[in-house]
Tab-separated table of C-alpha atoms in Angstrom:
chain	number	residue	atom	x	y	z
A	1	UNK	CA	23.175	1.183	17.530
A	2	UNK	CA	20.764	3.911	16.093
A	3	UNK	CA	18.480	3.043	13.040
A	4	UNK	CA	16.101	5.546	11.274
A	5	UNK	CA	13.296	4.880	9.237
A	6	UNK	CA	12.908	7.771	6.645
A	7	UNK	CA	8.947	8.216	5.764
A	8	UNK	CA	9.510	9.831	2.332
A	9	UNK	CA	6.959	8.828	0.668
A	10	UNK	CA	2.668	9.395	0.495
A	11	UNK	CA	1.299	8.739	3.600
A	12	UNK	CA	-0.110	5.083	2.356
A	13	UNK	CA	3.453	3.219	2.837
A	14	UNK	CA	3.663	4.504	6.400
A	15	UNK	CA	1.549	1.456	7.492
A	16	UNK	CA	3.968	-0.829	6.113
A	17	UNK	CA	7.201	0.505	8.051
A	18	UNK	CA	6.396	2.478	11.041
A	19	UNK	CA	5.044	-1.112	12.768
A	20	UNK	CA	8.599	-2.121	12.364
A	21	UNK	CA	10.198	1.016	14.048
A	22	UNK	CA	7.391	0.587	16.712
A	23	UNK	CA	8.554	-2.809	17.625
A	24	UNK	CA	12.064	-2.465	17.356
A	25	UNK	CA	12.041	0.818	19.622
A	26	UNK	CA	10.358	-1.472	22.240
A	27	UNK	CA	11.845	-5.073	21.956
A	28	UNK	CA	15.452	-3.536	21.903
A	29	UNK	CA	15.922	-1.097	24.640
A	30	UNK	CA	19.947	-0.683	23.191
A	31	UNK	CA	18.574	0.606	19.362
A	32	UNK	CA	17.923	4.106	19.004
A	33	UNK	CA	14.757	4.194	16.884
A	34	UNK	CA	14.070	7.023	14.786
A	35	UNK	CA	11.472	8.111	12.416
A	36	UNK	CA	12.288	10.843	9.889
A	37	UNK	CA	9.283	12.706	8.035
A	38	UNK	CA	9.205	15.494	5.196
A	39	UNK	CA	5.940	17.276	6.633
A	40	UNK	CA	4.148	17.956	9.812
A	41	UNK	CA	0.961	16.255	8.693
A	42	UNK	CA	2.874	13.057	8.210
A	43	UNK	CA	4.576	13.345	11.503
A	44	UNK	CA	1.279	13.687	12.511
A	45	UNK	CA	0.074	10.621	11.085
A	46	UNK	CA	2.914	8.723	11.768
A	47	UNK	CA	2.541	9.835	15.540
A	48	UNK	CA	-1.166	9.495	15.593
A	49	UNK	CA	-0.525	5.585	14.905
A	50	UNK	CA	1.989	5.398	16.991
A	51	UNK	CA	-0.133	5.911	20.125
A	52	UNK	CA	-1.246	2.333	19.213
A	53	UNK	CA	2.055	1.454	20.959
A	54	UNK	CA	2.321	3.359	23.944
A	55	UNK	CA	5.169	2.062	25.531
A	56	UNK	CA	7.466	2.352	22.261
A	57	UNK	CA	10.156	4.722	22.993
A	58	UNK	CA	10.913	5.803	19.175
A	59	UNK	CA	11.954	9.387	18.842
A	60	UNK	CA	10.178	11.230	15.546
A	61	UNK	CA	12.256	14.159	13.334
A	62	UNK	CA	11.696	16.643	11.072
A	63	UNK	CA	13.662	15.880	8.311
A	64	UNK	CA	15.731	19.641	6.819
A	65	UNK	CA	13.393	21.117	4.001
A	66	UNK	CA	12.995	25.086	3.338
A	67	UNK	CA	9.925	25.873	4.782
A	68	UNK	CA	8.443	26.815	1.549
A	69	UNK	CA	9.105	23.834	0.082
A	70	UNK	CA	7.325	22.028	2.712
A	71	UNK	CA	4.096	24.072	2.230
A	72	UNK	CA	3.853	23.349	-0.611
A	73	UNK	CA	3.909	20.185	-0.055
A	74	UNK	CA	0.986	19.958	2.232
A	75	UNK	CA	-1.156	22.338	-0.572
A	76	UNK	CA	-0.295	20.618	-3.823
A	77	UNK	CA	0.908	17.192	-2.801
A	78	UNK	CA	4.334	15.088	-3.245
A	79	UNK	CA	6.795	14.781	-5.807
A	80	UNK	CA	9.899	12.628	-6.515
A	81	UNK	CA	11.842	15.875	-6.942
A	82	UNK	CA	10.606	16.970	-3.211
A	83	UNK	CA	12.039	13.791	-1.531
A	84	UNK	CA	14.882	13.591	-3.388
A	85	UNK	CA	15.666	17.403	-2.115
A	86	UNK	CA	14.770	16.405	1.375
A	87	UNK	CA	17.077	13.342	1.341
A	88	UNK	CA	20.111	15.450	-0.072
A	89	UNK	CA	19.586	18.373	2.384
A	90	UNK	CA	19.174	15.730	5.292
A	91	UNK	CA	22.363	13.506	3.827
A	92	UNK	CA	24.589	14.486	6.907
A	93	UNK	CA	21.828	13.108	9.382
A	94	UNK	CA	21.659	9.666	8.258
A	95	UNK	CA	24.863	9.758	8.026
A	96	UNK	CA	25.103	9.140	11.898
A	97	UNK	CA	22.707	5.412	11.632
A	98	UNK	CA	24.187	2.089	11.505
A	99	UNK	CA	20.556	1.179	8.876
A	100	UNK	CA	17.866	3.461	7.184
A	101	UNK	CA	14.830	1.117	6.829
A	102	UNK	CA	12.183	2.185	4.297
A	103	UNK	CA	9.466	0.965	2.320
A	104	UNK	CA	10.456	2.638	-0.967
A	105	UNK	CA	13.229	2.546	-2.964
A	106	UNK	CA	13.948	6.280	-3.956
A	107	UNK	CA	15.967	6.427	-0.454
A	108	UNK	CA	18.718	4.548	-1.851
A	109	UNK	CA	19.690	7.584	-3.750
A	110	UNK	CA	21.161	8.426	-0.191
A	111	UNK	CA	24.193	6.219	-1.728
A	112	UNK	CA	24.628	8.493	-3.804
A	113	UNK	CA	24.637	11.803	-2.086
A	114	UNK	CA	27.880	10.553	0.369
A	115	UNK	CA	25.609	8.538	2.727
A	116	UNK	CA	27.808	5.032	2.368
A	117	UNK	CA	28.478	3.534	5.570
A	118	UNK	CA	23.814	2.732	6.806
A	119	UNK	CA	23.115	-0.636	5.657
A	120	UNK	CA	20.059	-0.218	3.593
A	121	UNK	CA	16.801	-2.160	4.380
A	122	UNK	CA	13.556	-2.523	2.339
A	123	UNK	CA	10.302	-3.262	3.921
A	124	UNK	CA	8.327	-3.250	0.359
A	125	UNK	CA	4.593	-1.406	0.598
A	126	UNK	CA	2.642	-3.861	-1.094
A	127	UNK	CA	1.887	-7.858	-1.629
A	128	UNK	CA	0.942	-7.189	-5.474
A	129	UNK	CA	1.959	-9.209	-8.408
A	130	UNK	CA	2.913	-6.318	-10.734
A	131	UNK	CA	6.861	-6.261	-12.121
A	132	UNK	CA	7.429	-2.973	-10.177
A	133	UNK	CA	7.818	-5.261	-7.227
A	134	UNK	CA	10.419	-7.253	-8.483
A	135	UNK	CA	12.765	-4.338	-9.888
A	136	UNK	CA	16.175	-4.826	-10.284
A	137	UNK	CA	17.060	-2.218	-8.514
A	138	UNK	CA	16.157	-4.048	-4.767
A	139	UNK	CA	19.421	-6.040	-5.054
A	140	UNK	CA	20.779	-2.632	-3.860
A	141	UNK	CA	19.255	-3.100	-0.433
A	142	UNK	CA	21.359	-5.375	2.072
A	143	UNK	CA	18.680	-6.851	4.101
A	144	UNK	CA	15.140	-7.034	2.934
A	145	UNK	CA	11.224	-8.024	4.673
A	146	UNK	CA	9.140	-9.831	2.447
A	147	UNK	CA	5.540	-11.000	2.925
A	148	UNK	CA	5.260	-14.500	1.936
A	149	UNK	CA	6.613	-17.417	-0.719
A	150	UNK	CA	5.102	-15.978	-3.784
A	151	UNK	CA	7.306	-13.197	-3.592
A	152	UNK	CA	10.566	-14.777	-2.074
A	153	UNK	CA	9.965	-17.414	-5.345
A	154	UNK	CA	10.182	-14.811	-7.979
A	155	UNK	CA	12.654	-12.769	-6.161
A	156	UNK	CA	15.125	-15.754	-5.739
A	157	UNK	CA	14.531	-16.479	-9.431
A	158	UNK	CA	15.658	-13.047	-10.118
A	159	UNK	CA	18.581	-13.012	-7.855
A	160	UNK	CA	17.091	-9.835	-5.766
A	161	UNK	CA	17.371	-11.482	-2.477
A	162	UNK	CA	20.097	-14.018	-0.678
A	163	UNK	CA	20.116	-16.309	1.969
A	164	UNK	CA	21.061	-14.446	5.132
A	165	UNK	CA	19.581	-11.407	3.884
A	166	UNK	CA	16.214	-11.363	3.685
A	167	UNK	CA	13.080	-12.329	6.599
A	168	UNK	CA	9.732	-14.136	5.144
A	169	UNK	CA	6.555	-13.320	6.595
A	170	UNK	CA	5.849	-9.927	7.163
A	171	UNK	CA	2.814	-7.348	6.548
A	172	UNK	CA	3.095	-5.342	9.129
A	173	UNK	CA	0.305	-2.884	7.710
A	174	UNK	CA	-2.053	-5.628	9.305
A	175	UNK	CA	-0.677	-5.427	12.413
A	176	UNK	CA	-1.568	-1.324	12.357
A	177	UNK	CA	-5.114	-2.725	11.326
A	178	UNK	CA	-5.953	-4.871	13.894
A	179	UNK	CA	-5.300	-2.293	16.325
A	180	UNK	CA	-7.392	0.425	14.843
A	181	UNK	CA	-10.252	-2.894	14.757
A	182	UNK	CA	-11.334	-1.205	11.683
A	183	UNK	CA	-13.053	-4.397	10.016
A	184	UNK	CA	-16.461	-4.199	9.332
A	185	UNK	CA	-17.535	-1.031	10.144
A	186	UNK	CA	-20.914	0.345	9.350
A	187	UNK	CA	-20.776	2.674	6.749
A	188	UNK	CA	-23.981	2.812	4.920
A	189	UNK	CA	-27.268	3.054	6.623
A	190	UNK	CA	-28.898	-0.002	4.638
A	191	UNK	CA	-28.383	-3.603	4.028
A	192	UNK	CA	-27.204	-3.703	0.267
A	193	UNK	CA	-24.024	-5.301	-0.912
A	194	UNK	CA	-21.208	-2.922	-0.715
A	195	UNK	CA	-18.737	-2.782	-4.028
A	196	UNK	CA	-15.273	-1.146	-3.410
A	197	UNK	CA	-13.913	0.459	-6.872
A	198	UNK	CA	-10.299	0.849	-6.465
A	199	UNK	CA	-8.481	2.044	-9.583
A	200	UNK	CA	-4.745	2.166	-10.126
A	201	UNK	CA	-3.269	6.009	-10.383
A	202	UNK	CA	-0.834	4.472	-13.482
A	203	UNK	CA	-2.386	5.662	-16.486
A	204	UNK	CA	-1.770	3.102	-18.909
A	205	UNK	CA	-2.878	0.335	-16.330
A	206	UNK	CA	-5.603	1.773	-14.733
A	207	UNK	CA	-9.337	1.322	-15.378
A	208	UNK	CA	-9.546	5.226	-14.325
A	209	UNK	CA	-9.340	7.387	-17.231
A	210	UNK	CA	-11.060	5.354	-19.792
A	211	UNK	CA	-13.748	3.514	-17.511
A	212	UNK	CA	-13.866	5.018	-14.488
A	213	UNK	CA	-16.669	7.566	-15.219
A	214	UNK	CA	-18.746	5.241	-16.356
A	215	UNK	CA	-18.558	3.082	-13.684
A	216	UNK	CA	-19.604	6.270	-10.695
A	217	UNK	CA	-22.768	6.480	-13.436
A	218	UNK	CA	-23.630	3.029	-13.338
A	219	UNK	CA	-23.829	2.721	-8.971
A	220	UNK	CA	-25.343	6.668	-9.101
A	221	UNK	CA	-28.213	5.760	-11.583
A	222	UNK	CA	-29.061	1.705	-9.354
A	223	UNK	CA	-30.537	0.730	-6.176
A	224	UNK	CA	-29.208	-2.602	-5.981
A	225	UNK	CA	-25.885	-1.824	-4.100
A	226	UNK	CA	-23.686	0.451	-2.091
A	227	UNK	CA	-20.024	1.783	-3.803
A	228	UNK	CA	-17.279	2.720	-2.029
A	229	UNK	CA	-14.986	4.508	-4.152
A	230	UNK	CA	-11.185	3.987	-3.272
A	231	UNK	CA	-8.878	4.621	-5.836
A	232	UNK	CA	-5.071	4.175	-5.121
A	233	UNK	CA	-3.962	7.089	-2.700
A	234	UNK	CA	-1.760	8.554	-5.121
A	235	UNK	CA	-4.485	8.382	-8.043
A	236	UNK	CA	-5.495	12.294	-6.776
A	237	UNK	CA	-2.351	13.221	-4.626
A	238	UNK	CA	-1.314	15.353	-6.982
A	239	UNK	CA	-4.975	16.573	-8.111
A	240	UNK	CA	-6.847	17.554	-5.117
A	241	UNK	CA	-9.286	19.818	-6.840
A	242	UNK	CA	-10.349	16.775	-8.993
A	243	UNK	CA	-11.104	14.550	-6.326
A	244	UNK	CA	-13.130	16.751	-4.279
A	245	UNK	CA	-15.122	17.779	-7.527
A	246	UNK	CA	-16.117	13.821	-7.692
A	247	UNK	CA	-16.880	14.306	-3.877
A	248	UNK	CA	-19.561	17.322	-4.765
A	249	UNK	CA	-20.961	15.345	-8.053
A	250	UNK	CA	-21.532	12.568	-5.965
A	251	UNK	CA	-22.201	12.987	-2.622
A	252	UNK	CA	-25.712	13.657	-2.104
A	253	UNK	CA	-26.112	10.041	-3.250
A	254	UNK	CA	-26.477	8.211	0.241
A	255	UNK	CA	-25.029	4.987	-1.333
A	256	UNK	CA	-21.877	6.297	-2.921
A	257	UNK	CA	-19.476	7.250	-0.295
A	258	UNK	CA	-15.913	8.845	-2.217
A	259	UNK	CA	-12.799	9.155	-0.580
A	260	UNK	CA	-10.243	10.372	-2.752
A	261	UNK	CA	-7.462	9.579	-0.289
A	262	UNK	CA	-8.051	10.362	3.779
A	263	UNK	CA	-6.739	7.558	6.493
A	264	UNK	CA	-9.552	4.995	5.958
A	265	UNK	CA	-8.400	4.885	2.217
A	266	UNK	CA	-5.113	3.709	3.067
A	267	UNK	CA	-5.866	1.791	6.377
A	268	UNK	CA	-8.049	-0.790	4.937
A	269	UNK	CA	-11.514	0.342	6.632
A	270	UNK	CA	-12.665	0.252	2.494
A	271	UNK	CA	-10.719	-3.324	2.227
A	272	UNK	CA	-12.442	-4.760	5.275
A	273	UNK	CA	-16.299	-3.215	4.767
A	274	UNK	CA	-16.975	-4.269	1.223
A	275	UNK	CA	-18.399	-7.506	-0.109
A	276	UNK	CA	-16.685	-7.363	-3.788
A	277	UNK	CA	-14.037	-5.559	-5.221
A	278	UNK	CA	-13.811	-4.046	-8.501
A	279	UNK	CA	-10.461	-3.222	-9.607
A	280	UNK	CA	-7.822	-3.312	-12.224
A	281	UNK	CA	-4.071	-3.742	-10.637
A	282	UNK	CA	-3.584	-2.106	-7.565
A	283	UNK	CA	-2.049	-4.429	-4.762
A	284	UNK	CA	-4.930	-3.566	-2.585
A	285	UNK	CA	-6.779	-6.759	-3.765
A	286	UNK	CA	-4.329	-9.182	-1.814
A	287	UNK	CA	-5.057	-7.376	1.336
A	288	UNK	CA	-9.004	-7.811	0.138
A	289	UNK	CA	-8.340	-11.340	-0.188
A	290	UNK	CA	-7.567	-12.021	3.701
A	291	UNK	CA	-11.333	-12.587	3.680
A	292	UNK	CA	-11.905	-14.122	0.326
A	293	UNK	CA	-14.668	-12.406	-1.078
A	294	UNK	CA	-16.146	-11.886	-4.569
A	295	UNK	CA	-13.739	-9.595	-7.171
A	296	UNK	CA	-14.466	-8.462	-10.772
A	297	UNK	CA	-11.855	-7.533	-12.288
A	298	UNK	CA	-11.399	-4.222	-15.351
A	299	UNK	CA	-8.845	-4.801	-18.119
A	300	UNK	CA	-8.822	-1.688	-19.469
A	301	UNK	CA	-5.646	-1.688	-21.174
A	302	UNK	CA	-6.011	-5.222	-23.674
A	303	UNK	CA	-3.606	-6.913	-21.054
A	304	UNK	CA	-2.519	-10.299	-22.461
A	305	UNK	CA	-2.218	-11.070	-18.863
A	306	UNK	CA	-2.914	-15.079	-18.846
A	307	UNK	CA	0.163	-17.243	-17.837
A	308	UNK	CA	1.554	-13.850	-17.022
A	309	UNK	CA	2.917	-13.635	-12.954
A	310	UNK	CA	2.245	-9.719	-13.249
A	311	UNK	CA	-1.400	-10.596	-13.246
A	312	UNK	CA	-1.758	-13.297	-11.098
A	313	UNK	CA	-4.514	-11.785	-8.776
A	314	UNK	CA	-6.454	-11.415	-12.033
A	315	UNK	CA	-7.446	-15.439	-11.501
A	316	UNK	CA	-9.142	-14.683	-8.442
A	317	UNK	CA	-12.511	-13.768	-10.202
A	318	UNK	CA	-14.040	-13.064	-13.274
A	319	UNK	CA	-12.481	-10.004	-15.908
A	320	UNK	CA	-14.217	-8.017	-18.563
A	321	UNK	CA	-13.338	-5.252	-20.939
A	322	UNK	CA	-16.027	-3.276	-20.897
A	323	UNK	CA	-18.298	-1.666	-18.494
A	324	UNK	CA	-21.782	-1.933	-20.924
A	325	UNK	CA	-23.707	-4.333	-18.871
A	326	UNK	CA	-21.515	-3.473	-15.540
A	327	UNK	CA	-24.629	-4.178	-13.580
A	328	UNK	CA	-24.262	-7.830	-14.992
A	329	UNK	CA	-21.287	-8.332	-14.461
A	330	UNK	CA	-20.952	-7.484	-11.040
A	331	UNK	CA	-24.094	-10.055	-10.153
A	332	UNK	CA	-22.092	-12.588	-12.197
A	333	UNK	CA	-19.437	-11.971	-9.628
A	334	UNK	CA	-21.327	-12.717	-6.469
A	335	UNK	CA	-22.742	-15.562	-8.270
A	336	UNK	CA	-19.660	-17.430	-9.662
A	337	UNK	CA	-17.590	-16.387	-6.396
A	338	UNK	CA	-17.618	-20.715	-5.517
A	339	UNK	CA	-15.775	-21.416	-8.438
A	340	UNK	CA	-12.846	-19.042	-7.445
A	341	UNK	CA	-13.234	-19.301	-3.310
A	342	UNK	CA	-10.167	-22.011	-3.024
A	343	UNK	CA	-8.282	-20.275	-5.090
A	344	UNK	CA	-8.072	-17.039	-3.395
A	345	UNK	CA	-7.645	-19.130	-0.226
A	346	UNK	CA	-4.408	-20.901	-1.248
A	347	UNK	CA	-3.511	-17.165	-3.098
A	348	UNK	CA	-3.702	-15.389	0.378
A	349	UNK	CA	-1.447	-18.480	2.086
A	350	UNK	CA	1.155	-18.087	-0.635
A	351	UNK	CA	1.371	-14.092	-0.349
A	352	UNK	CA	0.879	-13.751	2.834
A	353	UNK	CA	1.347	-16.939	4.939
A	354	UNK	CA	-1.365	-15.755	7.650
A	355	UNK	CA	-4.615	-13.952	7.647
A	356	UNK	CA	-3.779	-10.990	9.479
A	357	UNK	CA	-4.625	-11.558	12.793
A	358	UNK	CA	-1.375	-12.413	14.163
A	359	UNK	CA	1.338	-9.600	14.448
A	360	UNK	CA	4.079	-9.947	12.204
A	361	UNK	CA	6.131	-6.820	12.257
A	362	UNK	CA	7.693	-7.993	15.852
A	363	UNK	CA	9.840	-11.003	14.400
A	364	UNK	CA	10.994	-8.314	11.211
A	365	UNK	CA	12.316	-5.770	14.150
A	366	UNK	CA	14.217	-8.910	15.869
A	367	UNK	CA	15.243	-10.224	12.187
A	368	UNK	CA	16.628	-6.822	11.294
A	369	UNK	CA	18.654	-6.456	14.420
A	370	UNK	CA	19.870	-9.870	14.323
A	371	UNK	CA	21.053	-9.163	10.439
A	372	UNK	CA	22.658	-5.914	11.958
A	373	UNK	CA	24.224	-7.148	15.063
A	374	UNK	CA	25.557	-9.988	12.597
A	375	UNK	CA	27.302	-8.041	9.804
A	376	UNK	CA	28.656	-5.611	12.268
């Protein structure tokens, strides 16, 4: 049996699949475990991780892409149109796996291009509440991982997954996390509270464009606290030049540290360091919550988002619609954190069923080889 897991996609939903191949690779000594990547620098990632599991046999390749193509790549960042050329120009390769496994779902375009017989698995890259997870189009995958009961509920309700074919219980970007023991880590040389401002890179959801300046001014201009500013990975993948202009603006301020997408962005050193998150709907805040900690939340866009199950991380703290007396609202937030601490407790046991310090990408290699071994 050979299996490949395709890493397509920006470098962020690497932590939520390679685990998997990891485990597999060493818990099944008859599954040939690949892992296919677009660029070096992600094959560098992906292999840089995977010397957290030394004695994992998987094999990494290069997946076929002109050589200019994948330059520019690595200059300007990734686009839909770039993995959809490197999946049709690789189409005969997976066409020798019994499964591709992949967090995304632009891979199942494969189907498409001739690639019929691989049994299609989903690993999801993300424990959010937004509709995006809950697409129609992931009743296309055969087997699927899923983190927790919130998210086999509404799935069930929507018919995306079916008995037999799905495993509960996974995040296996906190098993990559516990093994780089990022938690915690010193990153300011004072004792202030430490805010994390991670905005969404969707435009007409994110706090960015219309708030986001505003914000940086507020934590330049005060003395009272440390930012850490986070945004969603792909909020400047595409824009370099604008988040290393923020970088300059910023940077000689010795309590703003900006990171417009490097490995600690995506690896949850940001997550684990602050003591409140500000944020509008990125997923991020569910792997915040493993330690429930103060959030304040931006609706930027008029949401009408109570009694609405897109938003439901939005009842973990307080929400306002304007950033005038940010400073405010963010002291508001430490101080009303009691009301919402129970909460966020039950909130993390309902997305994620643990608090990630217990590995959970072993029992979704065995699950998808038992799914495997069974339909074959």
């Amino acid at each position: 049996m050979r299996v490949v897991f395709p890493l397509i996609a920006q470098r962020h939903q690497t932590l939520h699949a390679l685990p998997i191949a990891l485990e597999m690779a060493i818990r099944h000594a008859d599954v040939e475990v690949h892992v296919a990547c677009l660029t070096q620098s992600h094959m560098q990632l992906a292999k840089s991780l995977a010397s957290l599991y030394p004695d994992s046999p998987v094999i990494f390749d290069l997946m076929h892409l002109p050589d200019r193509l994948r330059a520019r790549i690595e200059r300007h960042g990734l686009r839909v149109v770039d993995r959809l050329v490197g999946l049709f120009l690789s189409r005969h390769y997976f066409k020798k796996f019994t499964s591709i496994v992949v967090p995304e779902s632009t891979s199942l375009y494969l189907r498409k291009m001739g690639v019929k017989k691989p049994l299609m698995v989903w690993t999801g890259h993300g424990a959010g509440d937004r509709a995006i997870g809950f697409a129609n189009h992931l009743r296309r995958f055969d087997f699927l991982t899923i983190p927790g009961r919130k998210v086999e509920k509404r799935m069930l309700q929507k018919g995306l997954i079916r008995p037999g074919a799905y495993h509960r219980g996974t995040y296996a970007k906190f098993d990559v996390v516990q093994r780089l023991a990022t938690r915690g880590q010193q990153l300011f040389d004072n004792d202030r509270p430490t805010v994390l401002y991670n905005p969404h890179f969707v435009k007409r959801l994110s706090s960015w464009t219309c708030m986001g300046q505003d914000v940086l001014d507020y934590f330049a201009q005060q003395d009272r606290y440390n930012l850490i500013f986070a945004p969603h990975f792909r909020l400047f993948d595409n824009d370099r030049t604008s988040g290393e202009t923020l970088k300059q603006r910023y940077g000689h301020h010795r309590h703003m540290l900006l990171d417009p997408g490097s490995q600690q962005s995506i690896d949850m050193t940001y997550t684990m360091a602050a003591d409140l998150y500000l944020g509008d709907v990125s997923s991020q805040v569910a792997e915040f919550m493993i330690r429930p900690r103060p959030c304040l939340f931006l609706n930027a866009h008029q949401a009408e988002w109570r009694g609405n199950p897109n938003y439901q991380f939005w009842t973990l703290g307080p929400i306002i619609e304007t950033t005038e007396n940010l400073g405010a609202s963010v002291e508001e937030a430490f101080r009303s954190h009691p009301r919402f601490l129970e909460r966020q407790r039950q909130y993390v046991l309902e997305t994620f069923e643990n608090t990630g310090d217990k590995p959970t990408a072993p029992a979704a290699a065995d699950a998808i080889i038992d799914f495997l071994r069974r339909t074959a």
